[in-house]
Short mmCIF file of C-alpha atoms in Angstrom, two decimals:
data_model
loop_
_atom_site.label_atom_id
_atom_site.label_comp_id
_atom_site.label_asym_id
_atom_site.label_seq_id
_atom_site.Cartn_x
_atom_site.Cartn_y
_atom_site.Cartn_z
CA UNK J 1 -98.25 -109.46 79.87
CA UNK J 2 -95.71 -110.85 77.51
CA UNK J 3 -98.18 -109.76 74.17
CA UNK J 4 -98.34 -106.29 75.80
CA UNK J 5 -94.71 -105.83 75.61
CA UNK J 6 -94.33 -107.55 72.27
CA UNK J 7 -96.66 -104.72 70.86
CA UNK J 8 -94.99 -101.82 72.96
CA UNK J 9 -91.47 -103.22 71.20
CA UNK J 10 -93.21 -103.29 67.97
CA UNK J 11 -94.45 -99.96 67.52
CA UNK J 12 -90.91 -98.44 68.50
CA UNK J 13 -88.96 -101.08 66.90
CA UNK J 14 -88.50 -103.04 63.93
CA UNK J 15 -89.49 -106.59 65.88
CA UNK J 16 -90.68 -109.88 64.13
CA UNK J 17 -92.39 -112.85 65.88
CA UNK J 18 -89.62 -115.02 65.08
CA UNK J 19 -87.73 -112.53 68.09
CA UNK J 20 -90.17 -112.44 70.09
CA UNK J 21 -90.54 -116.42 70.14
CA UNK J 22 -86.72 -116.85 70.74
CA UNK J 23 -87.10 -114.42 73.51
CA UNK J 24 -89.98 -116.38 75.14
CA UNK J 25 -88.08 -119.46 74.51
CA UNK J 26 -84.89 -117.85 76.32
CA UNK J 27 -87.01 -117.12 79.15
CA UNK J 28 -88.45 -120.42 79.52
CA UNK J 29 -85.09 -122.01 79.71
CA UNK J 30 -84.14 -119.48 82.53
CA UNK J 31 -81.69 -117.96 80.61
CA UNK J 32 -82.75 -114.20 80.93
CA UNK J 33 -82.90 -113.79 85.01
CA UNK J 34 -84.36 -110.46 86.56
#
């Protein structure tokens, strides 16, 4: 799910890995809440 989105971010956007691991991270620490 989390890949799909990474790609979907990266075509519009200028996103690196290094983002999208600190986002992942952020999640896992619960600090990003629906």
């Amino acid at each position: 799910m989390f890949v799909e989105f990474f790609y979907y971010l990266k075509d519009r956007l200028p996103v690196s890995i290094t983002e999208y691991i600190t986002l992942l991270e952020a999640l896992n620490k619960g600090l990003i809440h629906n």
